[in-house]
Amino acid sequence: MVEALAGRGHYVLGIDVCPVAVITTACRGGSAVSRSVFDPLPDEGRWGTALLIDGNIGIGGEPRRLLHRIREVVAPEGLLLVETASGEVDARRRVRIHPGHRPVSTVFPWAVVGATALRRHAMASGWTEAERWTSGRGRHFVALRACR
């Protein structure tokens, strides 16, 4: 996403706790930092748009906490684009990254959130739903606008 947006002339910054993701983004010409979204970030409060794609609304296992944090990162009337789960779900889990026979991470908290649950969490976190859509590939998205 960083590479694609930067290629279209947008000022963009990837944030990931995984050093490999940050290095990959940099090697592809994007800008990224290796840290948690809950850590201090460059240009906090001035970003026009934030993206939580590929289920990243689950970061930290507490959607409202994450939504509050992103509210601090974007500008006063910023936009947040969120990819949600396909069904009506609002679940908390403890997960581990396990791409093969051996785990490559410790266990960490994660959330899985559908569009209706996201709307409820958003309203409690300073956001209002602006739009909802499904891509041709069956992926589900919600655009949230920061409340004044």
Short mmCIF file of C-alpha atoms in Angstrom, two decimals:
data_model
loop_
_atom_site.label_atom_id
_atom_site.label_comp_id
_atom_site.label_asym_id
_atom_site.label_seq_id
_atom_site.Cartn_x
_atom_site.Cartn_y
_atom_site.Cartn_z
CA MET A 1 0.00 0.00 0.00
CA VAL A 2 2.82 2.40 0.86
CA GLU A 3 4.56 1.74 -2.44
CA ALA A 4 1.35 2.17 -4.46
CA LEU A 5 0.35 5.42 -2.74
CA ALA A 6 3.85 6.89 -2.90
CA GLY A 7 3.93 6.03 -6.60
CA ARG A 8 0.84 8.19 -7.03
CA GLY A 9 2.55 11.15 -5.36
CA HIS A 10 1.08 10.86 -1.87
CA TYR A 11 3.12 11.55 1.26
CA VAL A 12 2.84 8.20 3.00
CA LEU A 13 4.41 6.34 5.91
CA GLY A 14 4.17 2.65 6.72
CA ILE A 15 4.24 1.57 10.35
CA ASP A 16 5.01 -1.99 11.36
CA VAL A 17 6.53 -3.82 14.31
CA CYS A 18 8.02 -6.34 11.89
CA PRO A 19 11.49 -5.21 10.73
CA VAL A 20 11.19 -7.36 7.58
CA ALA A 21 8.03 -5.47 6.53
CA VAL A 22 9.77 -2.14 7.06
CA ILE A 23 12.87 -3.23 5.13
CA THR A 24 10.73 -4.62 2.30
CA THR A 25 8.81 -1.34 2.07
CA ALA A 26 12.04 0.67 2.00
CA CYS A 27 13.56 -1.59 -0.68
CA ARG A 28 10.50 -0.99 -2.82
CA GLY A 29 10.88 2.77 -2.54
CA GLY A 30 8.46 3.44 0.32
CA SER A 31 8.96 5.13 3.65
CA ALA A 32 8.33 3.10 6.81
CA VAL A 33 9.22 3.01 10.48
CA SER A 34 9.65 -0.02 12.71
CA ARG A 35 7.46 0.66 15.72
CA SER A 36 4.05 0.17 17.20
CA VAL A 37 1.20 2.44 16.20
CA PHE A 38 0.91 3.15 19.93
CA ASP A 39 4.43 4.67 19.99
CA PRO A 40 5.07 8.32 19.07
CA LEU A 41 4.82 8.78 15.30
CA PRO A 42 6.06 11.43 12.87
CA ASP A 43 3.55 14.21 12.11
CA GLU A 44 1.00 13.07 14.68
CA GLY A 45 -2.24 14.98 14.39
CA ARG A 46 -1.52 16.07 10.83
CA TRP A 47 -2.16 12.97 8.70
CA GLY A 48 -5.14 13.33 6.38
CA THR A 49 -5.84 9.62 6.09
CA ALA A 50 -4.88 6.43 7.92
CA LEU A 51 -5.30 2.86 6.67
CA LEU A 52 -5.98 -0.27 8.68
CA ILE A 53 -5.98 -2.91 5.95
CA ASP A 54 -5.67 -6.72 6.04
CA GLY A 55 -7.40 -7.05 9.40
CA ASN A 56 -5.18 -4.52 11.17
CA ILE A 57 -8.18 -3.22 13.12
CA GLY A 58 -7.22 -6.20 15.28
CA ILE A 59 -3.90 -4.67 16.40
CA GLY A 60 -3.61 -4.83 20.18
CA GLY A 61 -6.81 -6.81 20.61
CA GLU A 62 -8.81 -3.71 21.65
CA PRO A 63 -10.44 -1.95 18.68
CA ARG A 64 -11.59 1.07 20.70
CA ARG A 65 -8.11 1.68 22.05
CA LEU A 66 -6.70 1.48 18.50
CA LEU A 67 -9.42 3.78 17.14
CA HIS A 68 -8.70 6.33 19.90
CA ARG A 69 -5.02 6.17 19.03
CA ILE A 70 -5.58 6.64 15.29
CA ARG A 71 -7.84 9.59 16.16
CA GLU A 72 -4.75 11.20 17.73
CA VAL A 73 -2.65 10.49 14.63
CA VAL A 74 -4.94 11.98 11.98
CA ALA A 75 -5.85 15.63 11.44
CA PRO A 76 -8.99 17.00 13.16
CA GLU A 77 -11.23 15.99 10.24
CA GLY A 78 -9.10 13.05 9.09
CA LEU A 79 -10.24 9.89 7.38
CA LEU A 80 -9.65 6.29 8.43
CA LEU A 81 -10.10 3.43 5.96
CA VAL A 82 -10.63 0.08 7.67
CA GLU A 83 -10.85 -3.38 6.19
CA THR A 84 -13.27 -5.42 8.28
CA ALA A 85 -14.11 -9.09 8.62
CA SER A 86 -16.74 -10.30 6.17
CA GLY A 87 -19.25 -11.40 8.81
CA GLU A 88 -20.84 -9.77 11.80
CA VAL A 89 -18.18 -10.55 14.35
CA ASP A 90 -16.61 -8.79 17.33
CA ALA A 91 -14.12 -11.27 18.79
CA ARG A 92 -10.97 -11.10 20.87
CA ARG A 93 -8.27 -13.72 20.48
CA ARG A 94 -4.73 -14.53 21.44
CA VAL A 95 -2.77 -15.48 18.33
CA ARG A 96 0.72 -16.38 17.19
CA ILE A 97 2.30 -16.03 13.75
CA HIS A 98 2.88 -19.58 12.60
CA PRO A 99 3.72 -19.74 8.86
CA GLY A 100 5.15 -23.25 8.95
CA HIS A 101 5.93 -25.93 11.48
CA ARG A 102 7.37 -23.51 14.02
CA PRO A 103 5.93 -20.31 15.44
CA VAL A 104 7.81 -17.12 14.58
CA SER A 105 6.24 -14.92 17.26
CA THR A 106 5.09 -14.98 20.83
CA VAL A 107 1.38 -15.05 21.58
CA PHE A 108 -0.26 -11.61 21.28
CA PRO A 109 -3.78 -10.15 21.53
CA TRP A 110 -5.79 -9.65 18.33
CA ALA A 111 -9.36 -8.65 17.48
CA VAL A 112 -11.60 -9.61 14.58
CA VAL A 113 -14.24 -6.99 13.80
CA GLY A 114 -17.06 -6.83 11.27
CA ALA A 115 -18.58 -3.63 9.90
CA THR A 116 -21.45 -3.34 12.38
CA ALA A 117 -19.17 -3.83 15.38
CA LEU A 118 -16.68 -1.37 13.89
CA ARG A 119 -19.40 1.25 13.64
CA ARG A 120 -20.25 0.79 17.33
CA HIS A 121 -16.58 1.03 18.37
CA ALA A 122 -16.04 4.01 16.05
CA MET A 123 -18.90 6.02 17.53
CA ALA A 124 -17.43 5.48 21.01
CA SER A 125 -13.98 6.58 19.79
CA GLY A 126 -14.56 9.88 18.01
CA TRP A 127 -15.41 8.61 14.52
CA THR A 128 -18.48 8.54 12.34
CA GLU A 129 -19.10 6.15 9.48
CA ALA A 130 -18.87 7.89 6.11
CA GLU A 131 -19.12 4.96 3.72
CA ARG A 132 -19.17 1.17 3.55
CA TRP A 133 -18.40 -1.04 0.54
CA THR A 134 -17.29 -4.46 -0.64
CA SER A 135 -14.65 -4.89 -3.33
CA GLY A 136 -15.10 -7.14 -6.33
CA ARG A 137 -12.88 -9.64 -4.52
CA GLY A 138 -15.16 -9.89 -1.50
CA ARG A 139 -13.12 -7.66 0.81
CA HIS A 140 -15.12 -5.40 3.13
CA PHE A 141 -14.24 -1.78 3.93
CA VAL A 142 -15.54 1.09 6.04
CA ALA A 143 -14.50 4.72 5.75
CA LEU A 144 -14.61 6.59 9.06
CA ARG A 145 -14.43 10.38 9.41
CA ALA A 146 -13.04 11.94 12.56
CA CYS A 147 -15.67 13.85 14.53
CA ARG A 148 -14.94 17.45 15.42
#
